[in-house]
Short mmCIF file of C-alpha atoms and ligand atoms in Angstrom, two decimals:
data_model
loop_
_atom_site.label_atom_id
_atom_site.label_comp_id
_atom_site.label_asym_id
_atom_site.label_seq_id
_atom_site.Cartn_x
_atom_site.Cartn_y
_atom_site.Cartn_z
CA MET A 1 18.06 -0.13 -14.01
CA ASP A 2 19.43 -0.49 -10.49
CA LYS A 3 20.01 -3.91 -9.04
CA LEU A 4 20.25 -5.26 -5.45
CA ILE A 5 23.00 -7.65 -4.84
CA ILE A 6 22.44 -9.90 -1.71
CA THR A 7 24.87 -12.42 -0.20
CA GLY A 8 22.79 -14.80 1.88
CA GLY A 9 23.57 -16.24 5.21
CA SER A 10 23.11 -13.29 7.60
CA CYS A 11 20.69 -13.63 10.58
CA LEU A 12 18.96 -10.31 10.91
CA SER A 13 19.46 -8.60 14.30
CA GLY A 14 19.08 -5.19 15.70
CA GLU A 15 16.76 -2.18 15.73
CA ILE A 16 15.28 0.09 13.07
CA LYS A 17 12.69 2.86 12.68
CA ILE A 18 9.50 2.16 10.72
CA SER A 19 8.51 4.82 8.10
CA GLY A 20 5.13 6.47 7.53
CA SER A 21 2.56 4.56 5.50
CA LYS A 22 2.66 4.92 1.77
CA ASN A 23 -0.92 3.67 1.33
CA SER A 24 -2.31 6.17 3.70
CA GLY A 25 0.01 9.10 2.61
CA LEU A 26 -1.27 8.78 -0.98
CA PRO A 27 -4.95 9.33 -0.22
CA ILE A 28 -4.20 11.97 2.42
CA LEU A 29 -2.18 13.91 -0.07
CA ALA A 30 -5.09 13.61 -2.52
CA ALA A 31 -7.44 14.80 0.30
CA THR A 32 -5.49 18.11 0.53
CA LEU A 33 -7.35 18.99 -2.72
CA LEU A 34 -10.49 19.30 -0.58
CA ALA A 35 -9.17 21.91 1.80
CA ASP A 36 -9.81 25.71 1.66
CA GLY A 37 -6.37 26.47 3.10
CA PRO A 38 -2.93 24.98 3.32
CA MET A 39 -2.44 21.55 4.81
CA HIS A 40 0.61 20.06 6.47
CA VAL A 41 0.99 16.34 6.04
CA CYS A 42 3.83 14.83 8.12
CA ASN A 43 5.67 11.57 8.61
CA LEU A 44 5.43 10.79 4.82
CA PRO A 45 7.85 8.20 3.64
CA HIS A 46 10.47 9.23 1.09
CA LEU A 47 9.23 7.01 -1.76
CA ASN A 48 8.80 7.24 -5.52
CA ASP A 49 5.00 6.89 -5.22
CA ILE A 50 4.81 9.82 -2.85
CA THR A 51 7.01 11.92 -5.10
CA THR A 52 4.70 11.06 -8.03
CA MET A 53 1.67 12.13 -6.07
CA LEU A 54 3.44 15.43 -5.16
CA ALA A 55 4.33 15.83 -8.84
CA LEU A 56 0.69 15.34 -9.83
CA LEU A 57 -0.45 17.96 -7.39
CA ARG A 58 2.23 20.38 -8.66
CA CYS A 59 1.30 19.85 -12.32
CA MET A 60 -2.22 20.95 -11.39
CA GLY A 61 -0.77 24.19 -10.09
CA VAL A 62 -1.17 23.25 -6.44
CA GLY A 63 1.64 24.76 -4.19
CA VAL A 64 3.78 22.09 -2.62
CA THR A 65 6.66 22.74 -0.21
CA ILE A 66 8.62 19.96 1.43
CA ASP A 67 10.84 20.33 4.46
CA GLU A 68 13.91 18.14 5.29
CA LYS A 69 11.75 15.78 7.46
CA MET A 70 9.34 15.05 4.58
CA CYS A 71 6.71 17.18 6.20
CA VAL A 72 4.82 18.57 3.18
CA GLU A 73 2.77 21.88 2.95
CA VAL A 74 0.14 21.67 0.29
CA ASP A 75 -1.86 24.76 -0.72
CA PRO A 76 -4.61 23.90 -3.17
CA SER A 77 -5.68 27.48 -3.57
CA SER A 78 -3.47 28.01 -6.54
CA ILE A 79 -4.97 25.08 -8.56
CA THR A 80 -5.16 25.80 -12.32
CA GLU A 81 -5.50 22.43 -14.00
CA TYR A 82 -8.05 19.74 -13.25
CA GLU A 83 -6.25 16.92 -15.02
CA ALA A 84 -4.20 13.88 -13.91
CA PRO A 85 -2.17 13.19 -17.11
CA TYR A 86 -1.30 9.91 -18.66
CA GLU A 87 2.45 10.30 -17.95
CA LEU A 88 1.96 10.23 -14.23
CA VAL A 89 -1.02 7.86 -13.94
CA LYS A 90 0.77 5.22 -15.94
CA THR A 91 3.61 5.21 -13.33
CA MET A 92 1.21 5.12 -10.35
CA ARG A 93 -2.41 3.82 -10.52
CA ALA A 94 -3.15 5.58 -7.06
CA SER A 95 -3.32 8.75 -9.06
CA ILE A 96 -7.03 7.82 -9.51
CA LEU A 97 -7.45 9.03 -5.87
CA VAL A 98 -7.51 12.66 -6.94
CA LEU A 99 -10.70 11.99 -8.94
CA GLY A 100 -13.20 12.18 -5.97
CA PRO A 101 -11.67 15.25 -4.33
CA MET A 102 -11.37 17.22 -7.52
CA LEU A 103 -14.90 16.46 -8.60
CA ALA A 104 -16.27 17.30 -5.15
CA ARG A 105 -14.29 20.52 -4.69
CA TYR A 106 -14.10 21.91 -8.26
CA GLY A 107 -16.97 20.05 -10.08
CA LYS A 108 -14.62 18.66 -12.82
CA ALA A 109 -11.82 16.18 -13.22
CA ASP A 110 -10.06 14.59 -16.13
CA VAL A 111 -8.05 11.55 -14.97
CA SER A 112 -6.20 9.23 -17.33
CA PHE A 113 -7.76 5.82 -17.15
CA PRO A 114 -5.37 3.66 -15.12
CA GLY A 115 -4.38 0.36 -17.00
CA GLY A 116 -3.91 -3.01 -15.60
CA CYS A 117 -0.75 -4.04 -13.86
CA ALA A 118 1.38 -7.05 -13.23
CA ILE A 119 -0.79 -8.39 -10.51
CA GLY A 120 -4.16 -8.26 -12.40
CA SER A 121 -6.56 -6.11 -14.39
CA ARG A 122 -7.50 -3.81 -11.50
CA PRO A 123 -10.59 -2.00 -12.71
CA VAL A 124 -12.02 1.15 -11.20
CA ASP A 125 -15.63 0.60 -12.11
CA ILE A 126 -16.82 0.91 -8.34
CA HIS A 127 -15.13 4.33 -7.98
CA LEU A 128 -16.94 5.43 -11.01
CA ARG A 129 -20.36 3.98 -10.24
CA GLY A 130 -20.17 5.54 -6.75
CA LEU A 131 -19.48 8.93 -8.11
CA GLU A 132 -22.25 8.47 -10.73
CA ALA A 133 -24.55 7.56 -7.77
CA MET A 134 -23.72 10.94 -6.31
CA GLY A 135 -24.81 12.69 -9.49
CA ALA A 136 -21.55 12.90 -11.51
CA ASP A 137 -21.59 12.71 -15.29
CA ILE A 138 -18.77 10.46 -16.36
CA GLU A 139 -17.55 9.56 -19.77
CA VAL A 140 -14.37 7.87 -20.93
CA ASP A 141 -12.88 9.60 -23.86
CA GLY A 142 -9.38 9.47 -25.40
CA GLY A 143 -8.18 7.24 -22.55
CA TYR A 144 -9.36 9.74 -19.94
CA ILE A 145 -12.09 9.54 -17.35
CA ARG A 146 -13.99 12.86 -17.87
CA ALA A 147 -16.15 13.54 -14.77
CA ARG A 148 -18.34 16.54 -14.28
CA ALA A 149 -20.65 17.80 -11.46
CA PRO A 150 -21.12 21.51 -12.17
CA LYS A 151 -23.74 21.85 -9.43
CA GLY A 152 -21.76 19.79 -6.98
CA LEU A 153 -22.25 16.19 -5.72
CA LYS A 154 -25.23 14.92 -3.88
CA GLY A 155 -25.18 12.43 -1.06
CA ALA A 156 -26.24 8.84 -1.95
CA HIS A 157 -26.76 5.42 -0.53
CA PHE A 158 -24.18 3.14 -2.27
CA LEU A 159 -23.30 -0.46 -1.87
CA MET A 160 -20.00 -1.46 -3.08
CA ASP A 161 -20.31 -4.96 -4.52
CA LYS A 162 -16.62 -5.73 -3.78
CA VAL A 163 -14.48 -4.48 -0.99
CA THR A 164 -12.19 -1.81 -2.57
CA VAL A 165 -9.72 0.25 -0.51
CA GLY A 166 -9.09 2.93 -3.18
CA GLY A 167 -12.85 2.92 -4.13
CA THR A 168 -13.82 3.56 -0.44
CA GLU A 169 -11.19 6.34 -0.23
CA ASN A 170 -12.31 8.03 -3.47
CA LEU A 171 -15.91 7.96 -2.39
CA VAL A 172 -15.51 9.01 1.19
CA MET A 173 -13.35 12.00 0.04
CA ALA A 174 -16.09 12.99 -2.47
CA ALA A 175 -18.90 12.48 0.03
CA ALA A 176 -17.13 14.77 2.55
CA LEU A 177 -18.15 17.87 0.38
CA ALA A 178 -21.36 16.56 -1.16
CA GLU A 179 -24.72 17.97 -0.34
CA GLY A 180 -26.50 15.80 2.25
CA LYS A 181 -25.74 12.41 3.58
CA THR A 182 -23.84 9.60 1.92
CA ILE A 183 -24.00 6.00 3.18
CA LEU A 184 -21.25 3.64 1.95
CA GLU A 185 -22.01 -0.02 2.47
CA ASN A 186 -19.50 -2.82 2.30
CA ALA A 187 -16.78 -0.18 2.74
CA ALA A 188 -13.10 -1.16 3.20
CA ARG A 189 -12.02 -1.16 6.83
CA GLU A 190 -8.29 -1.12 6.19
CA PRO A 191 -6.32 1.07 8.69
CA GLU A 192 -5.22 3.31 5.82
CA VAL A 193 -9.01 4.11 5.16
CA VAL A 194 -9.24 4.77 8.92
CA ASP A 195 -6.25 7.11 8.78
CA LEU A 196 -7.78 9.03 5.88
CA CYS A 197 -11.10 9.32 7.58
CA GLU A 198 -9.46 10.70 10.81
CA CYS A 199 -7.50 13.29 8.64
CA LEU A 200 -10.78 14.32 7.01
CA VAL A 201 -12.41 14.63 10.41
CA ALA A 202 -9.50 16.80 11.52
CA MET A 203 -10.25 18.89 8.40
CA GLY A 204 -13.92 19.33 9.56
CA ALA A 205 -15.62 16.38 7.81
CA GLN A 206 -18.51 14.58 9.56
CA ILE A 207 -18.03 10.86 9.29
CA GLU A 208 -19.63 8.09 11.38
CA GLY A 209 -18.75 4.37 11.46
CA ILE A 210 -15.02 4.81 11.00
CA GLY A 211 -13.32 1.45 10.99
CA THR A 212 -16.56 -0.44 10.18
CA ASP A 213 -17.98 -1.53 6.80
CA LYS A 214 -20.73 1.08 6.87
CA LEU A 215 -19.58 4.73 6.63
CA GLU A 216 -22.07 7.59 7.04
CA ILE A 217 -20.81 10.91 5.76
CA GLN A 218 -22.75 14.02 6.30
CA GLY A 219 -21.45 16.47 3.65
CA VAL A 220 -20.24 19.88 4.78
CA LYS A 221 -19.82 23.19 2.87
CA SER A 222 -16.10 23.43 3.23
CA LEU A 223 -13.04 21.78 4.76
CA LYS A 224 -10.15 23.51 6.33
CA GLY A 225 -6.43 22.76 6.29
CA CYS A 226 -4.83 21.01 9.25
CA THR A 227 -1.60 19.32 10.31
CA TYR A 228 -1.74 15.52 10.08
CA ASP A 229 0.76 12.84 10.91
CA VAL A 230 0.55 9.76 8.66
CA MET A 231 0.37 6.44 10.51
CA PRO A 232 3.29 3.89 10.42
CA ASP A 233 3.47 1.56 7.44
CA ARG A 234 2.03 -1.77 8.53
CA ILE A 235 3.28 -3.54 5.37
CA GLU A 236 6.77 -2.33 6.06
CA ILE A 237 6.45 -3.50 9.62
CA GLY A 238 5.19 -6.94 8.50
CA THR A 239 7.92 -7.24 5.90
CA TYR A 240 10.82 -6.68 8.36
CA LEU A 241 9.25 -9.08 10.81
CA VAL A 242 8.94 -11.80 8.13
CA ALA A 243 12.46 -11.02 7.00
CA ALA A 244 13.64 -11.57 10.67
CA ALA A 245 11.63 -14.76 11.06
CA THR A 246 12.93 -16.22 7.81
CA THR A 247 16.57 -15.52 8.76
CA ARG A 248 16.01 -16.98 12.26
CA GLY A 249 16.83 -13.57 13.61
CA SER A 250 15.76 -11.07 16.32
CA VAL A 251 14.67 -7.47 15.55
CA LYS A 252 13.05 -4.51 17.25
CA LEU A 253 11.00 -2.15 15.15
CA ARG A 254 10.50 1.28 16.55
CA GLY A 255 7.56 3.47 15.56
CA ALA A 256 5.51 0.29 14.92
CA ARG A 257 1.87 -0.32 15.99
CA ALA A 258 0.66 -3.87 16.67
CA ASP A 259 -3.11 -3.09 16.47
CA ILE A 260 -2.94 -2.64 12.68
CA LEU A 261 -1.51 -6.03 11.81
CA GLU A 262 -3.01 -8.56 14.16
CA SER A 263 -3.58 -11.17 11.39
CA VAL A 264 0.12 -10.94 10.47
CA LEU A 265 1.35 -11.16 13.96
CA LEU A 266 -0.90 -14.26 14.57
CA LYS A 267 0.68 -16.04 11.61
CA LEU A 268 4.24 -15.11 12.74
CA GLU A 269 3.46 -16.63 16.18
CA GLU A 270 2.14 -19.79 14.41
CA ALA A 271 5.50 -19.83 12.51
CA GLY A 272 7.25 -20.00 15.90
CA ALA A 273 8.19 -16.30 16.49
CA HIS A 274 8.36 -14.80 20.02
CA LEU A 275 6.78 -11.45 19.81
CA SER A 276 6.74 -8.68 22.28
CA VAL A 277 4.74 -5.49 21.79
CA GLY A 278 4.77 -1.99 23.38
CA ASP A 279 3.14 1.32 22.69
CA ASP A 280 5.69 2.24 20.11
CA PHE A 281 7.57 -0.95 19.08
CA ILE A 282 7.27 -4.58 18.13
CA SER A 283 10.13 -7.14 18.76
CA LEU A 284 10.50 -10.46 17.18
CA ASP A 285 12.85 -13.24 18.27
CA MET A 286 13.17 -16.70 16.58
CA LYS A 287 15.59 -17.79 19.10
CA GLY A 288 17.65 -19.26 16.33
CA ASN A 289 14.88 -21.65 15.21
CA ARG A 290 13.76 -22.42 11.70
CA PRO A 291 10.29 -21.10 11.02
CA LYS A 292 7.39 -23.42 10.64
CA ALA A 293 5.23 -23.19 7.45
CA VAL A 294 1.82 -21.58 7.78
CA ASP A 295 -1.38 -21.78 5.81
CA LEU A 296 -2.93 -18.45 4.92
CA ARG A 297 -5.69 -16.97 2.79
CA THR A 298 -5.60 -13.32 1.73
CA ALA A 299 -8.85 -11.25 2.18
CA PRO A 300 -9.84 -7.64 2.95
CA TYR A 301 -8.99 -6.26 6.45
CA PRO A 302 -9.06 -7.46 9.25
CA ALA A 303 -8.16 -10.79 7.48
CA PHE A 304 -4.64 -11.51 6.16
CA PRO A 305 -3.40 -8.71 3.79
CA THR A 306 -2.66 -9.43 0.17
CA ASP A 307 0.33 -7.16 0.47
CA MET A 308 1.99 -9.60 2.90
CA GLN A 309 1.34 -12.80 0.88
CA ALA A 310 4.53 -12.77 -1.18
CA GLN A 311 6.74 -12.29 1.92
CA PHE A 312 5.09 -15.21 3.77
CA THR A 313 5.42 -17.41 0.67
CA ALA A 314 9.22 -16.75 0.81
CA MET A 315 9.24 -17.62 4.49
CA ASN A 316 7.31 -20.88 3.82
CA ALA A 317 9.89 -21.71 1.09
CA VAL A 318 12.51 -22.34 3.75
CA ALA A 319 10.30 -23.33 6.65
CA GLU A 320 9.76 -26.66 8.26
CA GLY A 321 6.70 -28.49 6.77
CA SER A 322 4.44 -27.19 4.06
CA GLY A 323 1.88 -24.38 3.79
CA ARG A 324 -0.98 -23.46 1.50
CA VAL A 325 -1.15 -19.82 0.43
CA VAL A 326 -4.41 -18.82 -1.15
CA GLU A 327 -4.62 -15.37 -2.90
CA THR A 328 -8.20 -14.17 -3.15
CA VAL A 329 -7.76 -10.34 -3.65
CA PHE A 330 -5.82 -10.08 -6.91
CA GLU A 331 -5.98 -12.52 -9.93
CA ASN A 332 -2.27 -12.83 -10.74
CA ARG A 333 -0.43 -12.18 -7.43
CA LEU A 334 1.56 -15.39 -7.15
CA ILE A 335 3.95 -14.68 -9.94
CA GLN A 336 7.01 -14.39 -7.67
CA VAL A 337 6.67 -18.19 -7.26
CA HIS A 338 8.45 -18.91 -10.53
CA GLU A 339 11.47 -16.75 -9.45
CA LEU A 340 11.50 -18.50 -6.01
CA ASN A 341 11.47 -21.89 -7.76
CA ARG A 342 14.42 -20.72 -9.82
CA MET A 343 16.26 -20.31 -6.39
CA GLY A 344 15.48 -23.88 -5.45
CA ALA A 345 12.13 -23.49 -3.74
CA ASN A 346 9.50 -26.19 -4.03
CA ILE A 347 6.27 -24.38 -4.76
CA ALA A 348 3.39 -25.89 -6.82
CA LEU A 349 0.77 -23.56 -8.27
CA GLU A 350 -2.89 -24.58 -8.53
CA GLY A 351 -4.94 -21.60 -9.73
CA ASN A 352 -4.89 -19.04 -6.97
CA THR A 353 -3.20 -21.36 -4.47
CA ALA A 354 0.47 -21.99 -3.93
CA ILE A 355 1.44 -25.11 -2.10
CA VAL A 356 4.78 -24.44 -0.51
CA THR A 357 6.96 -27.31 0.73
CA GLY A 358 9.85 -25.83 2.75
CA VAL A 359 13.43 -26.75 1.63
CA GLU A 360 16.50 -26.77 3.81
CA GLN A 361 18.34 -24.27 1.57
CA LEU A 362 17.71 -21.86 -1.27
CA LYS A 363 20.40 -21.05 -3.77
CA GLY A 364 21.32 -17.59 -4.97
CA ALA A 365 20.35 -16.75 -8.54
CA PRO A 366 19.67 -13.68 -10.70
CA VAL A 367 16.02 -12.94 -10.24
CA MET A 368 13.57 -10.31 -11.58
CA ALA A 369 11.17 -8.26 -9.47
CA THR A 370 7.76 -8.13 -11.04
CA ASP A 371 5.78 -5.96 -8.54
CA LEU A 372 6.35 -4.24 -5.22
CA ARG A 373 5.70 -6.98 -2.69
CA ALA A 374 6.97 -9.70 -4.93
CA SER A 375 10.30 -7.88 -4.95
CA ALA A 376 10.36 -7.82 -1.19
CA SER A 377 9.91 -11.68 -1.15
CA LEU A 378 12.89 -12.03 -3.50
CA VAL A 379 15.09 -9.89 -1.20
CA ILE A 380 13.98 -12.09 1.81
CA ALA A 381 14.79 -15.25 -0.22
CA GLY A 382 18.19 -13.80 -1.23
CA MET A 383 19.03 -13.29 2.47
CA VAL A 384 18.68 -16.97 3.26
CA ALA A 385 20.05 -18.38 0.10
CA THR A 386 23.56 -19.58 -0.37
CA GLY A 387 25.86 -17.40 -2.41
CA GLU A 388 24.77 -14.29 -4.39
CA THR A 389 21.29 -13.27 -5.48
CA VAL A 390 20.89 -10.38 -7.83
CA VAL A 391 17.45 -8.81 -7.85
CA ASP A 392 16.78 -6.87 -11.12
CA ARG A 393 14.13 -4.21 -11.75
CA ILE A 394 14.22 -2.96 -8.18
CA TYR A 395 12.31 0.31 -9.14
CA HIS A 396 9.34 -1.72 -7.90
CA ILE A 397 10.89 -1.99 -4.50
CA ASP A 398 11.62 1.74 -4.35
CA ARG A 399 7.97 2.49 -4.75
CA GLY A 400 7.20 0.98 -1.36
CA TYR A 401 10.16 0.59 0.92
CA GLU A 402 12.08 3.59 2.19
CA CYS A 403 15.87 3.03 2.26
CA ILE A 404 15.48 -0.70 2.11
CA GLU A 405 19.13 -1.59 1.69
CA GLU A 406 20.23 0.81 4.51
CA LYS A 407 17.73 -0.58 6.86
CA LEU A 408 18.65 -4.24 6.08
CA GLN A 409 22.40 -3.32 6.34
CA MET A 410 21.62 -1.95 9.83
CA LEU A 411 20.14 -5.32 10.67
CA GLY A 412 23.33 -7.08 9.48
CA ALA A 413 22.33 -8.10 5.98
CA ASP A 414 24.92 -8.18 3.19
CA ILE A 415 23.08 -6.22 0.62
CA ARG A 416 24.14 -3.42 -1.74
CA ARG A 417 22.66 -1.43 -4.67
CA VAL A 418 24.44 -1.27 -7.96
CA PRO A 419 23.36 1.18 -10.65
CA GLY A 420 22.18 -0.52 -13.76
C1 LIG B 501 -4.93 -0.86 -2.33
C2 LIG B 501 -3.50 -0.78 -1.91
C3 LIG B 501 -2.65 -2.07 -2.42
C4 LIG B 501 -3.43 -3.29 -1.81
C5 LIG B 501 -4.94 -3.26 -2.14
C6 LIG B 501 -5.72 -4.36 -1.45
C7 LIG B 501 -2.99 1.53 -2.10
C8 LIG B 501 -2.30 2.68 -2.86
N1 LIG B 501 -2.78 0.32 -2.71
O1 LIG B 501 -4.97 -0.98 -3.77
O2 LIG B 501 -1.43 -2.05 -1.93
O3 LIG B 501 -2.85 -4.53 -2.33
O4 LIG B 501 -5.54 -2.02 -1.70
O5 LIG B 501 -5.51 -4.31 -0.12
O6 LIG B 501 -3.63 1.74 -1.10
N2 LIG B 501 -11.68 -3.75 -7.83
C9 LIG B 501 -12.76 -3.73 -8.73
N3 LIG B 501 -13.31 -2.58 -9.09
C10 LIG B 501 -12.96 -1.36 -8.52
C11 LIG B 501 -11.89 -1.38 -7.58
C12 LIG B 501 -11.23 -2.57 -7.27
O7 LIG B 501 -13.12 -4.78 -9.24
O8 LIG B 501 -13.55 -0.29 -8.88
C13 LIG B 501 -11.04 -4.96 -7.43
C14 LIG B 501 -9.49 -4.98 -7.74
O9 LIG B 501 -9.27 -5.39 -9.07
C15 LIG B 501 -8.99 -5.97 -6.85
C16 LIG B 501 -9.91 -5.76 -5.54
O10 LIG B 501 -11.07 -5.05 -6.06
O11 LIG B 501 -9.19 -7.35 -7.22
C17 LIG B 501 -9.20 -4.89 -4.44
O12 LIG B 501 -8.66 -3.78 -5.02
P1 LIG B 501 -8.62 -2.38 -4.22
O13 LIG B 501 -8.90 -2.61 -2.74
O14 LIG B 501 -9.38 -1.36 -4.87
O15 LIG B 501 -7.03 -2.11 -4.26
P2 LIG B 501 -6.36 -0.75 -4.47
O16 LIG B 501 -7.09 0.37 -3.75
O17 LIG B 501 -6.03 -0.54 -5.91
#
């Protein structure tokens, strides 16, 4: 297994380009299954999860061609299999996103039941109940979700009892081709849901309330292929900004959008960062100062994203003062705290709350990545620790950060990958 070796002490400075969003690229690739003709999805990041979604489409017989800029042509007309197999779903839970589109377009789908993962049990009950409300017959058999709707799906009024990003995406895609109107209440408002809806509209879907918690989808008979550029990755943007703040640096991120991460930018300002924002960039300058610890509580958009919690916990670990970090979205998402404490951090865990008291200096250590964002927090910690930090199991990080070591090297970090 590859490892990252980081020698701490560099203050990040310089300019990098932000990649396309993984979490909007995945549902948009799943949405290509709804189209009658070829779709072109552009600005995709070159990441393992995206490759897995393309492999999933290919194994169903869907035509997939990639050009050198990661612009992908997907032609669903050649589909022969209606199954997402265990081997692929076990490596990427987001494979569940093909369920709604396959069922809506072809009336059948067999998707391996996604298991739990390091950050919690992560059920898909709301996805399934929503599809059942639209008339699907669903049973679980041999570890597979077997869903059938031979006469097509029907519009329904469905209240999601918890805000779920993937659940909203699956149901909005299914509703786009259902007969009649679907109303989804308590829908997720995440920018990635908005990006998917805008792609569906470009394909001919009729959706009202985009960006709100009530989506009204008038089903149409067919959807056409189109060309769509995936939005920038707001979590990648946030991660590099926090990395710069933690190392007291100054960076400019090109291709970044400020409107999709306001809660994160507010917290960075509270930490003492000077931000400047343009149409196509965000700059951050700490003017050499140590960050101040911040309190935060994760919750669905537009509140503070759970996917940025671990990075801020790492920043708080070396900040002035102390901060309370409350995780409300996933049950087990503070696990990186133990690894940070092994590097000399002072973090106490009380249930879903981490009380982080900033220390003057972390010390390099061998550490283990447990999930995608936790890995990013360990890399950030390694960049401000004395000596060498070796981050093991970085396949997690490769699922979500395109060329992370190259981008950090461009910003002056001493980081290299060694094959394991
Ligand atoms: C997506 C993101 C992930 C992010 C998360 C929350 C992708 C590929 N991943 O994951 O990076 O951390 O949103 O912003 O976009 N839940 C249920 N029943 C369900 C579905 C979800 O109880 O049927 C629970 C989950 O266990 C979790 C919470 O709802 O506690 C939110 O999960 P959800 O928004 O669905 O996350 P994902 O779509 O899996």
